[in-house]
Coordinates of N, CA and C in Angstrom, one line a residue:
Chain A
D1278 N 117.7 131.8 105.4 CA 118.2 130.7 104.7 C 117.0 129.6 104.6
Q1279 N 116.8 129.2 103.4 CA 115.6 128.3 103.2 C 116.0 126.9 103.6
Q1280 N 115.3 126.3 104.5 CA 115.6 125.0 105.0 C 115.0 123.9 104.2
V1281 N 113.9 124.2 103.5 CA 113.2 123.3 102.6 C 113.1 123.9 101.2
K1282 N 113.6 123.3 100.2 CA 113.7 123.9 98.9 C 113.0 123.0 97.9
Q1283 N 112.1 123.7 97.1 CA 111.5 123.0 95.9 C 112.0 123.8 94.7
N1284 N 113.0 123.3 94.0 CA 113.7 124.1 93.0 C 113.0 124.2 91.7
S1285 N 111.9 123.5 91.5 CA 111.2 123.6 90.3 C 109.9 124.3 90.6
P1286 N 109.7 125.6 90.1 CA 108.5 126.3 90.4 C 107.3 125.7 89.7
S1287 N 107.6 125.0 88.5 CA 106.4 124.4 87.8 C 106.9 123.1 87.1
L1288 N 105.9 122.3 86.8 CA 106.1 121.0 86.1 C 104.8 120.7 85.3
S1289 N 105.1 120.3 84.0 CA 104.0 120.0 83.1 C 104.1 118.6 82.6
V1290 N 103.1 117.8 82.8 CA 103.1 116.4 82.3 C 101.8 116.0 81.6
Q1291 N 101.9 114.9 80.8 CA 100.8 114.5 80.1 C 99.9 113.5 80.9
E1292 N 98.6 113.6 80.8 CA 97.7 112.7 81.5 C 98.2 111.2 81.3
G1293 N 98.2 110.5 82.4 CA 98.6 109.1 82.3 C 100.0 108.8 82.6
R1294 N 100.9 109.8 82.5 CA 102.3 109.7 82.7 C 102.6 109.9 84.2
I1295 N 103.9 109.7 84.5 CA 104.3 109.9 85.9 C 104.7 111.4 86.1
S1296 N 104.3 111.9 87.3 CA 104.7 113.2 87.8 C 105.7 113.0 88.9
I1297 N 106.8 113.6 88.8 CA 107.8 113.5 89.9 C 108.1 114.9 90.4
L1298 N 107.8 115.1 91.7 CA 108.1 116.4 92.3 C 109.2 116.3 93.3
N1299 N 110.1 117.2 93.3 CA 111.3 117.0 94.2 C 111.4 118.1 95.3
C1300 N 112.1 117.7 96.3 CA 112.2 118.5 97.5 C 113.6 118.2 98.2
D1301 N 114.3 119.3 98.5 CA 115.6 119.1 99.2 C 115.5 119.9 100.5
Y1302 N 116.2 119.4 101.6 CA 116.2 120.0 102.8 C 117.7 120.1 103.4
T1303 N 117.9 121.1 104.2 CA 119.2 121.3 104.8 C 119.3 121.0 106.2
N1304 N 118.2 121.0 107.0 CA 118.3 120.8 108.4 C 118.3 119.3 108.7
S1305 N 119.4 118.8 109.2 CA 119.5 117.4 109.5 C 118.7 116.9 110.7
M1306 N 118.1 117.9 111.4 CA 117.2 117.5 112.5 C 115.8 117.2 112.1
F1307 N 115.4 117.5 110.8 CA 114.1 117.1 110.3 C 114.0 115.6 110.3
D1308 N 112.9 115.1 110.8 CA 112.7 113.7 110.8 C 111.3 113.2 110.4
Y1309 N 110.5 114.2 109.9 CA 109.2 113.8 109.4 C 108.9 114.8 108.3
F1310 N 108.4 114.2 107.2 CA 108.2 115.0 106.0 C 106.8 114.7 105.4
L1311 N 106.2 115.8 104.9 CA 104.8 115.7 104.4 C 104.7 116.4 103.0
W1312 N 103.7 116.0 102.3 CA 103.4 116.7 101.0 C 101.9 117.1 101.1
Y1313 N 101.7 118.4 100.7 CA 100.4 119.0 100.7 C 100.1 119.4 99.3
K1314 N 98.8 119.4 99.0 CA 98.3 119.8 97.7 C 97.4 121.0 97.9
K1315 N 97.5 122.0 97.0 CA 96.7 123.2 97.2 C 96.2 123.8 95.9
Y1316 N 94.9 124.0 95.9 CA 94.2 124.7 94.8 C 94.2 126.2 95.1
P1317 N 94.0 127.0 94.1 CA 94.0 128.5 94.3 C 92.9 128.9 95.2
A1318 N 93.1 129.8 96.1 CA 92.2 130.4 97.1 C 91.6 129.3 98.0
E1319 N 92.3 128.2 98.2 CA 91.8 127.2 99.2 C 93.0 126.9 100.1
G1320 N 92.6 126.2 101.3 CA 93.7 125.8 102.1 C 94.3 124.5 101.6
P1321 N 95.6 124.3 102.0 CA 96.3 123.0 101.5 C 95.6 121.8 102.2
T1322 N 95.6 120.7 101.4 CA 95.1 119.4 101.9 C 96.3 118.4 102.0
F1323 N 96.3 117.7 103.1 CA 97.4 116.7 103.3 C 97.3 115.6 102.3
L1324 N 98.4 115.2 101.7 CA 98.5 114.1 100.8 C 99.1 112.8 101.4
I1325 N 100.3 113.0 101.8 CA 101.1 111.8 102.2 C 102.3 112.2 103.1
S1326 N 102.7 111.4 104.0 CA 103.9 111.7 104.8 C 104.8 110.6 104.9
I1327 N 106.0 110.8 105.4 CA 107.0 109.8 105.6 C 107.9 110.1 106.8
S1328 N 108.2 109.1 107.6 CA 109.1 109.3 108.7 C 110.5 109.0 108.3
S1329 N 111.5 109.6 109.0 CA 112.9 109.4 108.6 C 113.4 107.9 108.8
I1330 N 112.6 107.1 109.5 CA 113.0 105.7 109.6 C 112.6 104.9 108.4
K1331 N 111.9 105.5 107.5 CA 111.5 104.8 106.3 C 112.1 105.4 105.1
D1332 N 112.2 104.7 103.9 CA 112.6 105.3 102.7 C 111.5 105.4 101.6
K1333 N 110.4 104.8 102.0 CA 109.3 104.8 101.0 C 108.0 104.7 101.7
N1334 N 107.0 105.5 101.2 CA 105.6 105.3 101.7 C 104.7 105.5 100.5
E1335 N 103.7 104.6 100.4 CA 102.8 104.5 99.3 C 101.4 104.6 99.7
D1336 N 100.6 105.4 98.9 CA 99.2 105.5 99.2 C 98.5 105.7 97.9
G1337 N 98.0 104.6 97.3 CA 97.3 104.7 96.0 C 98.2 105.1 94.9
R1338 N 97.8 106.2 94.2 CA 98.7 106.7 93.1 C 99.9 107.5 93.6
F1339 N 100.0 107.8 94.9 CA 101.0 108.6 95.4 C 102.0 107.8 96.2
T1340 N 103.3 108.1 95.9 CA 104.4 107.4 96.6 C 105.4 108.5 96.9
V1341 N 105.9 108.5 98.2 CA 107.0 109.4 98.6 C 108.2 108.6 98.9
F1342 N 109.3 109.1 98.3 CA 110.6 108.5 98.6 C 111.5 109.4 99.4
L1343 N 112.3 108.9 100.3 CA 113.2 109.7 101.1 C 114.6 109.2 101.0
N1344 N 115.5 110.0 100.7 CA 116.9 109.7 100.7 C 117.6 110.6 101.7
K1345 N 117.8 110.0 102.9 CA 118.3 110.8 104.0 C 119.7 111.3 103.8
S1346 N 120.5 110.4 103.2 CA 121.9 110.8 103.0 C 122.1 112.0 102.0
A1347 N 121.1 112.1 101.1 CA 121.1 113.2 100.1 C 120.3 114.3 100.6
K1348 N 119.5 114.1 101.7 CA 118.6 115.1 102.2 C 117.6 115.5 101.1
H1349 N 117.0 114.5 100.5 CA 116.2 114.7 99.3 C 114.9 113.8 99.4
L1350 N 113.8 114.3 99.1 CA 112.6 113.5 99.0 C 111.9 113.9 97.7
S1351 N 111.1 112.9 97.2 CA 110.3 113.1 96.0 C 108.9 112.5 96.1
L1352 N 108.0 113.1 95.4 CA 106.6 112.6 95.4 C 106.4 112.2 93.9
H1353 N 106.0 110.9 93.8 CA 105.6 110.3 92.5 C 104.1 110.2 92.4
I1354 N 103.5 110.6 91.3 CA 102.1 110.4 91.1 C 102.0 109.6 89.8
V1355 N 101.4 108.4 89.9 CA 101.2 107.6 88.8 C 99.9 106.8 88.8
P1356 N 99.0 106.9 87.8 CA 99.2 107.8 86.6 C 98.7 109.2 87.0
S1357 N 99.2 110.2 86.3 CA 98.8 111.6 86.6 C 97.4 111.8 85.9
Q1358 N 96.6 112.6 86.6 CA 95.3 112.9 86.1 C 95.1 114.4 86.1
P1359 N 94.2 115.0 85.2 CA 94.0 116.4 85.1 C 93.7 117.0 86.5
G1360 N 92.9 116.3 87.3 CA 92.5 116.8 88.6 C 93.7 116.9 89.6
D1361 N 94.8 116.4 89.2 CA 96.0 116.5 90.1 C 96.7 117.9 89.9
S1362 N 96.2 118.6 88.9 CA 96.8 120.0 88.6 C 96.6 120.9 89.9
A1363 N 97.7 121.3 90.5 CA 97.6 122.1 91.7 C 99.0 122.5 92.1
V1364 N 99.1 123.2 93.2 CA 100.5 123.5 93.7 C 100.7 122.5 94.8
Y1365 N 101.9 121.9 94.8 CA 102.3 120.9 95.7 C 103.4 121.4 96.6
F1366 N 103.2 121.4 98.0 CA 104.1 121.9 98.9 C 104.8 120.7 99.7
C1367 N 106.1 120.8 99.8 CA 106.8 119.9 100.6 C 107.0 120.5 102.0
A1368 N 106.9 119.8 103.1 CA 107.0 120.3 104.4 C 107.8 119.4 105.3
A1369 N 108.5 119.9 106.3 CA 109.3 119.1 107.2 C 109.2 119.5 108.6
S1370 N 109.4 118.6 109.6 CA 109.3 119.0 111.0 C 110.3 118.1 111.8
E1371 N 110.6 118.6 113.0 CA 111.5 117.9 113.9 C 110.6 117.3 115.0
R1372 N 110.2 116.0 114.8 CA 109.2 115.4 115.8 C 110.0 114.8 117.0
S1373 N 111.2 114.4 116.8 CA 111.9 113.7 117.9 C 112.1 114.6 119.1
G1374 N 111.9 115.9 118.9 CA 112.2 116.8 120.0 C 111.0 117.0 120.9
G1375 N 109.9 116.2 120.7 CA 108.8 116.3 121.6 C 107.5 116.5 120.9
S1376 N 106.7 117.4 121.4 CA 105.3 117.5 120.8 C 105.2 118.7 119.9
N1377 N 106.4 119.2 119.5 CA 106.3 120.4 118.5 C 106.2 119.9 117.1
Y1378 N 105.0 120.2 116.5 CA 104.8 119.7 115.2 C 104.8 120.9 114.2
K1379 N 105.6 121.9 114.5 CA 105.8 123.0 113.6 C 106.4 122.6 112.3
L1380 N 105.8 123.0 111.2 CA 106.3 122.7 109.9 C 107.0 123.8 109.2
T1381 N 108.0 123.4 108.4 CA 108.7 124.3 107.6 C 108.4 123.9 106.1
F1382 N 107.9 124.9 105.4 CA 107.4 124.6 104.0 C 108.3 125.1 103.0
G1383 N 108.3 124.3 101.8 CA 109.0 124.8 100.6 C 108.1 125.8 99.9
K1384 N 108.6 126.4 98.8 CA 107.8 127.4 98.1 C 106.8 126.9 97.2
G1385 N 106.8 125.5 97.0 CA 105.8 124.9 96.2 C 106.2 124.7 94.7
T1386 N 105.5 123.7 94.1 CA 105.7 123.4 92.7 C 104.3 123.3 92.0
L1387 N 104.1 124.1 91.0 CA 102.8 124.1 90.3 C 102.9 122.9 89.3
L1388 N 102.0 121.9 89.5 CA 101.9 120.8 88.6 C 100.7 121.0 87.7
T1389 N 100.9 120.9 86.4 CA 99.9 121.0 85.4 C 99.9 119.6 84.6
V1390 N 98.7 119.0 84.7 CA 98.5 117.7 84.0 C 97.7 118.0 82.7
N1391 N 98.2 117.8 81.6 CA 97.5 118.1 80.3 C 96.7 116.9 79.8
P1392 N 95.5 117.1 79.4 CA 94.7 115.9 78.9 C 95.2 115.4 77.6
Chain B
D138 N 80.2 118.1 111.3 CA 81.5 117.8 110.6 C 82.6 118.4 111.4
G139 N 83.7 117.7 111.5 CA 84.9 118.3 112.2 C 85.7 119.0 111.1
G140 N 86.3 120.2 111.6 CA 87.1 120.9 110.6 C 87.5 122.2 111.2
I141 N 88.1 123.0 110.3 CA 88.6 124.4 110.7 C 87.8 125.4 109.9
T142 N 87.3 126.4 110.5 CA 86.6 127.5 109.8 C 87.4 128.8 110.0
Q143 N 87.5 129.5 108.9 CA 88.0 130.9 108.9 C 87.0 131.8 108.3
S144 N 86.9 132.9 108.9 CA 86.0 133.9 108.4 C 86.5 135.3 108.6
P145 N 86.2 136.2 107.6 CA 85.5 135.9 106.4 C 86.4 135.4 105.3
K146 N 85.8 135.0 104.2 CA 86.7 134.5 103.0 C 87.5 135.7 102.4
Y147 N 86.8 136.8 102.3 CA 87.5 138.0 101.8 C 87.3 139.2 102.7
L148 N 88.3 140.0 102.9 CA 88.3 141.1 103.9 C 89.1 142.2 103.3
F149 N 88.4 143.4 103.4 CA 89.0 144.6 102.9 C 89.1 145.6 104.0
R150 N 90.3 146.3 104.1 CA 90.5 147.2 105.2 C 91.3 148.4 104.6
K151 N 91.1 149.6 105.2 CA 91.9 150.7 104.9 C 93.2 150.7 105.6
E152 N 94.2 151.3 104.9 CA 95.5 151.3 105.5 C 95.5 152.0 106.9
G153 N 96.2 151.4 107.9 CA 96.2 152.0 109.2 C 95.3 151.5 110.2
Q154 N 94.3 150.6 109.7 CA 93.4 150.0 110.6 C 93.8 148.6 111.0
N155 N 93.6 148.3 112.3 CA 93.8 146.9 112.7 C 92.7 146.0 112.2
V156 N 92.9 144.8 112.0 CA 91.9 143.9 111.6 C 92.1 142.5 112.2
T157 N 91.1 141.8 112.6 CA 91.2 140.5 113.3 C 90.6 139.4 112.4
L158 N 91.4 138.4 112.2 CA 90.9 137.2 111.4 C 90.6 136.1 112.3
S159 N 89.4 135.5 112.0 CA 88.9 134.5 112.9 C 89.4 133.1 112.5
C160 N 89.7 132.2 113.4 CA 90.0 130.8 113.2 C 89.4 130.0 114.3
E161 N 88.5 129.0 113.9 CA 87.9 128.1 114.9 C 88.1 126.7 114.4
Q162 N 88.3 125.8 115.4 CA 88.4 124.4 115.0 C 87.7 123.5 116.1
N163 N 87.0 122.4 115.6 CA 86.3 121.5 116.4 C 86.9 120.1 116.4
L164 N 88.2 120.1 116.1 CA 88.9 118.8 116.0 C 89.6 118.4 117.3
N165 N 89.4 119.2 118.3 CA 90.0 118.9 119.6 C 91.5 118.9 119.6
H166 N 92.1 119.7 118.7 CA 93.5 119.7 118.5 C 94.1 120.7 119.6
D167 N 95.3 120.4 120.1 CA 96.0 121.3 121.0 C 96.7 122.4 120.3
A168 N 97.3 122.1 119.2 CA 98.1 123.1 118.5 C 97.4 123.8 117.4
M169 N 97.6 125.1 117.3 CA 97.1 125.9 116.2 C 98.2 126.8 115.6
Y170 N 98.0 127.2 114.3 CA 99.0 127.9 113.6 C 98.4 128.9 112.7
W171 N 99.2 130.0 112.4 CA 98.8 131.0 111.4 C 100.0 131.1 110.4
Y172 N 99.6 131.1 109.1 CA 100.5 131.2 108.0 C 100.0 132.4 107.1
R173 N 100.9 132.9 106.4 CA 100.5 133.8 105.3 C 101.2 133.2 104.0
Q174 N 100.4 133.3 102.9 CA 101.0 132.9 101.6 C 101.0 134.1 100.7
D175 N 102.1 134.4 100.1 CA 102.3 135.4 99.1 C 102.8 134.7 97.8
P176 N 102.5 135.3 96.6 CA 102.9 134.6 95.4 C 104.4 134.3 95.4
G177 N 104.7 133.0 95.1 CA 106.1 132.6 95.0 C 106.8 132.5 96.3
Q178 N 106.1 132.6 97.4 CA 106.7 132.6 98.7 C 106.4 131.4 99.5
G179 N 105.5 130.5 99.1 CA 105.1 129.4 99.9 C 104.3 129.9 101.1
L180 N 104.3 129.0 102.2 CA 103.7 129.3 103.4 C 104.7 129.7 104.5
R181 N 104.5 130.9 105.1 CA 105.4 131.3 106.1 C 104.7 131.4 107.4
L182 N 105.3 130.9 108.5 CA 104.6 130.8 109.8 C 104.7 132.2 110.5
I183 N 103.5 132.6 111.0 CA 103.4 133.9 111.7 C 103.5 133.7 113.2
Y184 N 102.5 132.9 113.7 CA 102.5 132.5 115.1 C 102.0 131.1 115.2
Y185 N 102.3 130.5 116.4 CA 101.7 129.2 116.7 C 101.5 129.0 118.2
S186 N 100.6 128.1 118.5 CA 100.2 127.9 119.9 C 100.1 126.4 120.1
Q187 N 100.8 125.9 121.1 CA 100.8 124.4 121.3 C 99.8 124.1 122.4
I188 N 99.3 125.1 123.2 CA 98.4 124.9 124.3 C 97.6 126.2 124.6
V189 N 96.5 126.1 125.2 CA 95.7 127.2 125.6 C 96.6 128.2 126.5
N190 N 96.4 129.5 126.2 CA 97.1 130.5 127.0 C 98.6 130.6 126.8
D191 N 99.1 129.9 125.7 CA 100.5 130.0 125.3 C 100.6 130.1 123.8
F192 N 101.6 130.9 123.4 CA 101.8 131.0 121.9 C 103.3 131.5 121.7
Q193 N 103.8 131.2 120.5 CA 105.2 131.5 120.2 C 105.2 132.2 118.8
K194 N 106.2 133.1 118.6 CA 106.4 133.8 117.4 C 106.9 132.8 116.4
G195 N 106.4 132.9 115.1 CA 107.0 132.2 114.0 C 108.1 133.0 113.3
D196 N 108.2 132.8 112.0 CA 109.3 133.4 111.3 C 109.0 134.9 110.9
I197 N 107.7 135.2 110.9 CA 107.4 136.6 110.4 C 106.3 137.2 111.3
A198 N 106.6 137.3 112.6 CA 105.6 137.7 113.6 C 105.4 139.2 113.7
E199 N 106.3 140.0 113.1 CA 106.3 141.5 113.3 C 105.0 142.0 112.7
G200 N 104.3 142.8 113.5 CA 103.1 143.5 113.0 C 101.8 142.7 113.2
Y201 N 102.0 141.5 113.8 CA 100.8 140.6 114.1 C 100.7 140.4 115.6
S202 N 99.5 140.0 116.0 CA 99.4 139.6 117.4 C 98.3 138.5 117.4
V203 N 98.4 137.6 118.5 CA 97.4 136.5 118.6 C 97.0 136.4 120.0
S204 N 95.9 135.6 120.2 CA 95.5 135.2 121.6 C 95.1 133.7 121.5
R205 N 95.1 133.0 122.6 CA 94.6 131.6 122.7 C 93.9 131.4 124.0
E206 N 92.8 132.0 124.1 CA 92.0 131.9 125.4 C 91.2 130.7 125.5
K207 N 90.9 130.1 124.3 CA 90.1 128.9 124.2 C 90.8 127.9 123.3
K208 N 90.6 126.6 123.6 CA 91.3 125.6 122.7 C 90.8 125.7 121.3
E209 N 89.5 126.0 121.1 CA 88.9 126.0 119.8 C 89.3 127.2 118.9
S210 N 89.8 128.3 119.5 CA 89.9 129.5 118.8 C 91.3 130.1 118.9
F211 N 91.7 130.7 117.8 CA 93.1 131.3 117.7 C 93.0 132.5 116.7
P212 N 92.5 133.6 117.2 CA 92.3 134.8 116.3 C 93.7 135.5 116.1
L213 N 93.8 136.0 114.9 CA 95.0 136.7 114.5 C 94.7 138.2 114.2
T214 N 95.4 139.1 114.8 CA 95.2 140.5 114.5 C 96.3 141.0 113.7
V215 N 96.0 141.6 112.6 CA 96.9 142.3 111.7 C 96.9 143.8 112.1
T216 N 98.0 144.2 112.6 CA 98.0 145.6 113.1 C 98.5 146.6 112.0
S217 N 98.4 147.8 112.3 CA 98.9 148.9 111.4 C 100.4 148.9 111.3
A218 N 101.1 148.2 112.2 CA 102.5 148.1 112.1 C 103.0 147.1 111.0
Q219 N 102.1 146.2 110.5 CA 102.5 145.3 109.5 C 102.6 146.1 108.2
K220 N 103.8 146.1 107.6 CA 104.1 146.9 106.5 C 103.5 146.5 105.2
N221 N 103.2 145.2 105.0 CA 102.7 144.7 103.8 C 101.6 143.6 104.1
P222 N 100.4 144.1 104.6 CA 99.5 143.1 105.1 C 98.6 142.4 104.1
T223 N 98.6 142.9 102.8 CA 97.8 142.2 101.8 C 98.4 140.8 101.5
A224 N 97.6 139.8 101.7 CA 98.1 138.4 101.6 C 96.9 137.5 101.8
F225 N 97.2 136.2 101.6 CA 96.2 135.1 101.8 C 96.7 134.5 103.1
Y226 N 95.8 134.5 104.1 CA 96.1 134.0 105.5 C 95.5 132.6 105.7
L227 N 96.3 131.7 106.2 CA 95.8 130.3 106.5 C 96.0 130.0 107.9
C228 N 95.0 129.4 108.5 CA 95.0 128.9 109.8 C 95.1 127.3 109.8
A229 N 95.8 126.7 110.7 CA 95.9 125.3 110.7 C 95.8 124.8 112.2
S230 N 95.5 123.5 112.3 CA 95.6 122.9 113.7 C 96.2 121.5 113.5
S231 N 96.7 121.0 114.6 CA 97.2 119.6 114.6 C 97.1 118.9 115.9
G232 N 96.9 117.6 115.9 CA 97.0 116.8 117.0 C 98.4 116.2 117.1
R233 N 98.5 114.8 116.9 CA 99.8 114.2 116.9 C 100.2 113.8 115.5
T234 N 99.4 114.2 114.5 CA 99.8 113.9 113.1 C 99.9 115.1 112.3
E235 N 99.4 115.1 111.1 CA 99.7 116.2 110.2 C 98.8 117.4 110.6
Q236 N 99.1 118.6 110.0 CA 98.4 119.8 110.2 C 97.2 119.8 109.2
F237 N 96.1 120.3 109.7 CA 94.9 120.4 108.9 C 94.6 121.9 108.7
F238 N 94.3 122.3 107.5 CA 94.2 123.7 107.2 C 92.8 124.2 107.0
G239 N 92.5 125.4 107.3 CA 91.2 126.0 107.0 C 91.2 126.5 105.6
P240 N 90.1 127.1 105.1 CA 90.0 127.5 103.7 C 90.7 128.8 103.4
G241 N 91.1 129.6 104.4 CA 91.9 130.8 104.2 C 91.0 132.0 104.2
T242 N 91.7 133.2 104.4 CA 91.1 134.5 104.3 C 92.0 135.4 103.5
R243 N 91.4 136.0 102.4 CA 92.2 136.9 101.6 C 92.0 138.3 102.1
L244 N 93.0 138.9 102.6 CA 93.0 140.2 103.2 C 93.6 141.2 102.2
T245 N 92.8 142.2 101.9 CA 93.3 143.3 101.0 C 93.3 144.6 101.7
V246 N 94.4 145.2 101.8 CA 94.5 146.6 102.5 C 94.6 147.6 101.4
L247 N 93.6 148.5 101.4 CA 93.5 149.5 100.4 C 94.2 150.8 100.7

């Protein structure tokens, strides 16, 4: 059973517009959420995270929103740039249980930003 | 520079052979992880270790083995029992924040 779901395998947007990537989770014990960006044949790189005590976290062009009641989070990229084209993974963990930082990943969304 | 290294970048093996993938980190992280990525499958956890000389199975541990004799090193052995070993393997480590990933090893079993 998939605990972290990214239901859109791909997304295409125009340069300068907003990209919105969505993620849903089923495990109510998840209390920390992360977004990673991955280029082909490379390791993922950390983008931004959010704790369950917050509903928004912003870092430059990237903003993550968390709706705990809906078990939904989204990553907004504004403005989108061609260099943002990559696979984006949503990940979640149960941090309140101690030092276990094991992550559960979604299957990823391929973002293509067209010039 | 601090980081995670995986070697080699590409690895080819014949079916039935065991192969060991290297992962080294100099970030002084306690925890280390191994994932595999297959097309359309995302990242799936194979094994993880939260401290030296201790490790736990992840979601897809069958056919794999690990050791954690040193804090800096977490090698993964893909055994002949792994039915579909061809994949992209990623190693990661973490302190008290997010996981940092290595560049990955592409294993192809012929």
